[in-house]
Structure formats: C-alpha cells, structure tokens
Amino acid sequence: MPPGGDERRELERKLTELAVRVKALAARKADPALVADVDVYDAFMDAFLCVRPTGTAWNPVAQEWAAKTLDVFTWNFAKWLRGDVRVKDDRSVSAGDIADDNLILFGDPGSNSVMARVIAKLPIRWTKSEIEIGTRTFSAADHVPVLIYPNPLNPKRDVVINSGHTFGDEDFRGTNAWLYPRLGDYSVVKANGDVALSGFFDEQWRFT
C-alpha cells in the first residue's frame, strides 16, 4: 500500500535531507577543509569498517556497551539491509583501512588500540575515571561517549566512537520515516542506554 499524504511528505523530506548530506559529504571528502553538516549516521553512507577491541577495557561498562552495540548493529544490518558489516580486530587495522574507510571504533582507549591513537586529538577527555565533553564531566564507571569526528589519522574520513545506527529493529519494521538518527554529533550515554548528554558541533567542529 502506498504511503499516505503525511507519511509521503515526511519520506520526501527525509530523502531531500539525505541528498543534501550526500552532497556535503562528497564535498568534504574532496577537500577536508570543507566542513560538512554531519551526524553519526553519515559515517555509514560511505565505506566503513567496524573496529573490535581486543585489549582490556578500563571499565566493564565500556566493554559491555561495545560488545552489545556491535552485535546489535551487525545483526540489524544483515537482517534489514541485506549486507555483512566488515569487522576487524583493532590490531589488524591497516594503513589502507585508514585511507579508505570511516572507522567505527568500539570499546575505550584501554581496550581499542586504534582509539588510543586518536583519542588525544578528539574533542573529549577520557580517562579511567572521567569523561569530559564540553563543559560537562561524567563518571567513566557508568557512562560511555558516542561521537563522530574527522579522523585525526586521515581527515578525509571520519571516526565514530561506540555507535552503529541509532535506530533499531522496531524502527526497521516501520516505514523509512522512522530511520533517522536518535543522537547528535556527540553524546554521553549511561550504562542502561539512557542519554545523559547529546549535542551538535558547529561548522568548525566546536561545541555549540
């Protein structure tokens, strides 16, 4: 059955927004000095590689969040998008991967060696005890940061920390109008999944 008027207009709006984002992402890929209007979802609109941690996490919450989020993302991707998510261990990521792919990093700087390489150049401070993002500070024992940012190892590509698609199985069962990002450019989530903070960067990747 074709969508009704309101549903069709919402779908058309989403498709228009998607086209604008694709154009902006292509412009930034050609010239990293151009800053696109992006969110976490945009990293999955181009070649991406999920990077699985193999080390020891600073806190159990990061390890549990990484395992659950990656499992749910790969399962939903295979079921609803008919594809297999590419996944590599952090120790196996190559220079070619960094050059060609957006890197979706799971875990924390203690467990994921690629994240450890870039974390100092991301706009957050993450230690064994604290997560500082903007003017807010959270306990690392029961919170996990989620964000997208230009990859410090290759600014033409992005890194995403601890997120797949932010919509899930129930949303896929509905219409395309439900397949929109639930988080901003950066977020902090609690161990139970509640969002403690979510916001957007400006055009220079600064906190707003």
Short mmCIF file of C-alpha atoms in Angstrom, two decimals:
data_model
loop_
_atom_site.label_atom_id
_atom_site.label_comp_id
_atom_site.label_asym_id
_atom_site.label_seq_id
_atom_site.Cartn_x
_atom_site.Cartn_y
_atom_site.Cartn_z
CA MET A 1 0.00 0.00 0.00
CA PRO A 2 1.48 3.41 -0.94
CA PRO A 3 2.15 5.82 1.92
CA GLY A 4 -0.50 8.39 2.85
CA GLY A 5 -0.12 12.13 2.40
CA ASP A 6 1.59 12.95 5.71
CA GLU A 7 3.78 9.87 5.56
CA ARG A 8 4.74 10.60 1.94
CA ARG A 9 5.68 14.19 2.76
CA GLU A 10 7.80 13.02 5.68
CA LEU A 11 9.53 10.48 3.45
CA GLU A 12 10.18 13.13 0.79
CA ARG A 13 11.64 15.42 3.44
CA LYS A 14 13.97 12.67 4.65
CA LEU A 15 15.09 11.87 1.10
CA THR A 16 15.80 15.54 0.41
CA GLU A 17 17.79 15.78 3.63
CA LEU A 18 19.71 12.65 2.65
CA ALA A 19 20.59 14.10 -0.76
CA VAL A 20 21.91 17.28 0.88
CA ARG A 21 24.04 15.25 3.28
CA VAL A 22 25.47 13.08 0.49
CA LYS A 23 26.47 16.21 -1.44
CA ALA A 24 28.07 17.76 1.66
CA LEU A 25 29.96 14.58 2.50
CA ALA A 26 31.26 14.32 -1.07
CA ALA A 27 32.50 17.91 -0.89
CA ARG A 28 34.35 17.27 2.36
CA LYS A 29 35.86 14.06 1.02
CA ALA A 30 37.29 16.03 -1.90
CA ASP A 31 38.53 18.84 0.35
CA PRO A 32 38.81 18.14 4.11
CA ALA A 33 38.99 21.89 4.77
CA LEU A 34 35.28 21.99 3.96
CA VAL A 35 33.22 21.06 6.99
CA ALA A 36 30.03 19.12 6.30
CA ASP A 37 26.86 19.08 8.37
CA VAL A 38 27.11 15.51 9.64
CA ASP A 39 25.95 13.25 12.43
CA VAL A 40 26.86 9.70 13.46
CA TYR A 41 24.56 8.22 10.81
CA ASP A 42 26.56 9.82 7.98
CA ALA A 43 29.61 7.65 8.60
CA PHE A 44 27.61 4.67 7.33
CA MET A 45 26.80 6.34 4.00
CA ASP A 46 30.30 5.61 2.68
CA ALA A 47 32.80 2.78 3.09
CA PHE A 48 33.18 1.95 6.77
CA LEU A 49 34.97 -0.59 8.93
CA CYS A 50 33.98 -1.60 12.44
CA VAL A 51 36.99 -1.99 14.71
CA ARG A 52 36.58 -4.50 17.52
CA PRO A 53 38.63 -4.11 20.73
CA THR A 54 40.99 -6.88 21.79
CA GLY A 55 42.59 -5.33 24.87
CA THR A 56 41.41 -4.90 28.45
CA ALA A 57 38.83 -2.18 28.94
CA TRP A 58 39.34 0.47 31.61
CA ASN A 59 35.81 -0.14 32.84
CA PRO A 60 33.37 -3.05 32.36
CA VAL A 61 30.66 -0.68 31.10
CA ALA A 62 32.73 0.19 28.01
CA GLN A 63 33.40 -3.47 27.25
CA GLU A 64 29.74 -4.43 27.68
CA TRP A 65 28.48 -1.46 25.65
CA ALA A 66 30.94 -2.18 22.83
CA ALA A 67 30.02 -5.86 22.59
CA LYS A 68 26.27 -5.27 22.71
CA THR A 69 26.25 -2.30 20.31
CA LEU A 70 28.41 -4.04 17.71
CA ASP A 71 26.36 -7.24 17.92
CA VAL A 72 23.03 -5.41 17.51
CA PHE A 73 24.37 -3.28 14.66
CA THR A 74 25.74 -6.23 12.67
CA TRP A 75 22.56 -8.27 13.26
CA ASN A 76 20.22 -5.47 12.14
CA PHE A 77 22.44 -4.64 9.16
CA ALA A 78 22.37 -8.24 7.95
CA LYS A 79 18.64 -8.67 8.53
CA TRP A 80 17.30 -5.38 7.21
CA LEU A 81 19.96 -4.06 4.83
CA ARG A 82 20.97 -7.45 3.42
CA GLY A 83 24.68 -6.97 3.92
CA ASP A 84 27.50 -8.05 6.19
CA VAL A 85 29.27 -5.40 8.22
CA ARG A 86 33.03 -5.59 7.83
CA VAL A 87 34.70 -6.05 11.22
CA LYS A 88 38.40 -6.19 12.11
CA ASP A 89 40.27 -6.54 15.38
CA ASP A 90 41.99 -3.31 16.37
CA ARG A 91 45.41 -4.94 15.97
CA SER A 92 44.64 -5.81 12.34
CA VAL A 93 43.69 -2.33 11.08
CA SER A 94 45.99 -1.36 8.21
CA ALA A 95 47.13 1.89 6.63
CA GLY A 96 44.84 1.03 3.72
CA ASP A 97 41.85 0.79 6.07
CA ILE A 98 42.65 4.22 7.50
CA ALA A 99 42.96 5.66 4.00
CA ASP A 100 39.81 4.10 2.56
CA ASP A 101 37.26 3.72 5.36
CA ASN A 102 35.39 5.57 8.04
CA LEU A 103 36.47 3.79 11.23
CA ILE A 104 33.78 2.77 13.70
CA LEU A 105 35.69 2.24 16.93
CA PHE A 106 34.24 0.24 19.80
CA GLY A 107 35.48 -0.01 23.37
CA ASP A 108 37.64 2.52 25.19
CA PRO A 109 41.27 3.70 24.88
CA GLY A 110 42.34 0.84 27.13
CA SER A 111 40.79 -1.90 25.00
CA ASN A 112 40.98 -0.46 21.48
CA SER A 113 44.47 0.42 20.26
CA VAL A 114 43.19 2.49 17.31
CA MET A 115 41.06 4.57 19.66
CA ALA A 116 44.11 5.04 21.87
CA ARG A 117 45.96 6.51 18.85
CA VAL A 118 43.32 9.16 18.13
CA ILE A 119 41.68 9.96 21.47
CA ALA A 120 44.06 12.80 22.38
CA LYS A 121 43.07 14.63 19.18
CA LEU A 122 39.33 14.24 19.66
CA PRO A 123 37.35 16.97 21.49
CA ILE A 124 36.85 14.87 24.61
CA ARG A 125 38.97 13.86 27.56
CA TRP A 126 38.52 10.21 28.52
CA THR A 127 40.41 8.69 31.43
CA LYS A 128 39.87 5.61 33.55
CA SER A 129 37.77 7.67 35.95
CA GLU A 130 36.18 10.50 33.94
CA ILE A 131 34.70 11.51 30.61
CA GLU A 132 34.87 15.24 29.94
CA ILE A 133 32.98 16.58 26.95
CA GLY A 134 32.38 20.29 26.51
CA THR A 135 31.74 21.75 29.95
CA ARG A 136 30.33 18.52 31.38
CA THR A 137 32.08 15.73 33.26
CA PHE A 138 30.76 12.20 33.79
CA SER A 139 31.93 9.13 35.65
CA ALA A 140 33.63 6.67 33.30
CA ALA A 141 32.48 3.82 35.54
CA ASP A 142 28.89 4.07 34.28
CA HIS A 143 28.95 6.24 31.14
CA VAL A 144 30.18 5.84 27.56
CA PRO A 145 30.80 8.60 24.98
CA VAL A 146 29.36 8.37 21.47
CA LEU A 147 30.50 10.77 18.75
CA ILE A 148 31.59 11.38 15.17
CA TYR A 149 34.64 13.47 14.28
CA PRO A 150 37.13 13.78 11.41
CA ASN A 151 39.71 11.04 11.74
CA PRO A 152 42.95 12.58 13.07
CA LEU A 153 44.83 9.92 11.08
CA ASN A 154 43.04 10.88 7.84
CA PRO A 155 40.80 14.00 7.92
CA LYS A 156 39.08 12.94 4.68
CA ARG A 157 37.46 10.15 6.68
CA ASP A 158 35.59 10.02 9.97
CA VAL A 159 35.89 8.14 13.21
CA VAL A 160 32.82 7.13 15.16
CA ILE A 161 33.10 6.14 18.79
CA ASN A 162 30.82 3.39 20.15
CA SER A 163 27.83 3.58 17.83
CA GLY A 164 26.17 1.82 14.96
CA HIS A 165 22.85 3.01 13.60
CA THR A 166 20.90 4.69 16.37
CA PHE A 167 17.61 3.22 15.15
CA GLY A 168 16.80 -0.43 15.67
CA ASP A 169 14.69 -3.44 14.84
CA GLU A 170 11.32 -1.87 15.67
CA ASP A 171 12.14 1.17 13.53
CA PHE A 172 13.11 -1.01 10.55
CA ARG A 173 9.74 -2.74 10.87
CA GLY A 174 8.02 0.60 10.30
CA THR A 175 8.48 3.00 7.40
CA ASN A 176 11.61 4.79 6.18
CA ALA A 177 10.39 7.86 8.04
CA TRP A 178 11.48 6.13 11.27
CA LEU A 179 15.07 5.63 10.10
CA TYR A 180 16.56 8.84 11.41
CA PRO A 181 19.41 9.48 13.90
CA ARG A 182 18.43 9.43 17.58
CA LEU A 183 21.65 11.10 18.74
CA GLY A 184 23.59 14.22 17.79
CA ASP A 185 27.22 14.62 16.75
CA TYR A 186 28.30 13.81 20.30
CA SER A 187 26.56 12.14 23.21
CA VAL A 188 27.18 10.52 26.55
CA VAL A 189 25.04 7.51 27.40
CA LYS A 190 24.51 5.73 30.68
CA ALA A 191 25.11 2.02 31.12
CA ASN A 192 21.36 1.36 30.77
CA GLY A 193 21.21 3.26 27.46
CA ASP A 194 19.67 6.47 28.80
CA VAL A 195 21.10 9.60 27.17
CA ALA A 196 22.86 11.87 29.66
CA LEU A 197 24.03 14.40 27.06
CA SER A 198 23.57 14.95 23.33
CA GLY A 199 24.54 17.88 21.15
CA PHE A 200 25.99 19.14 17.89
CA PHE A 201 29.25 20.62 16.68
CA ASP A 202 29.27 23.87 14.73
CA GLU A 203 30.77 24.21 11.25
CA GLN A 204 34.27 24.27 12.71
CA TRP A 205 33.69 21.14 14.81
CA ARG A 206 33.37 23.16 18.02
CA PHE A 207 30.80 22.54 20.73
CA THR A 208 27.61 24.59 20.42
#
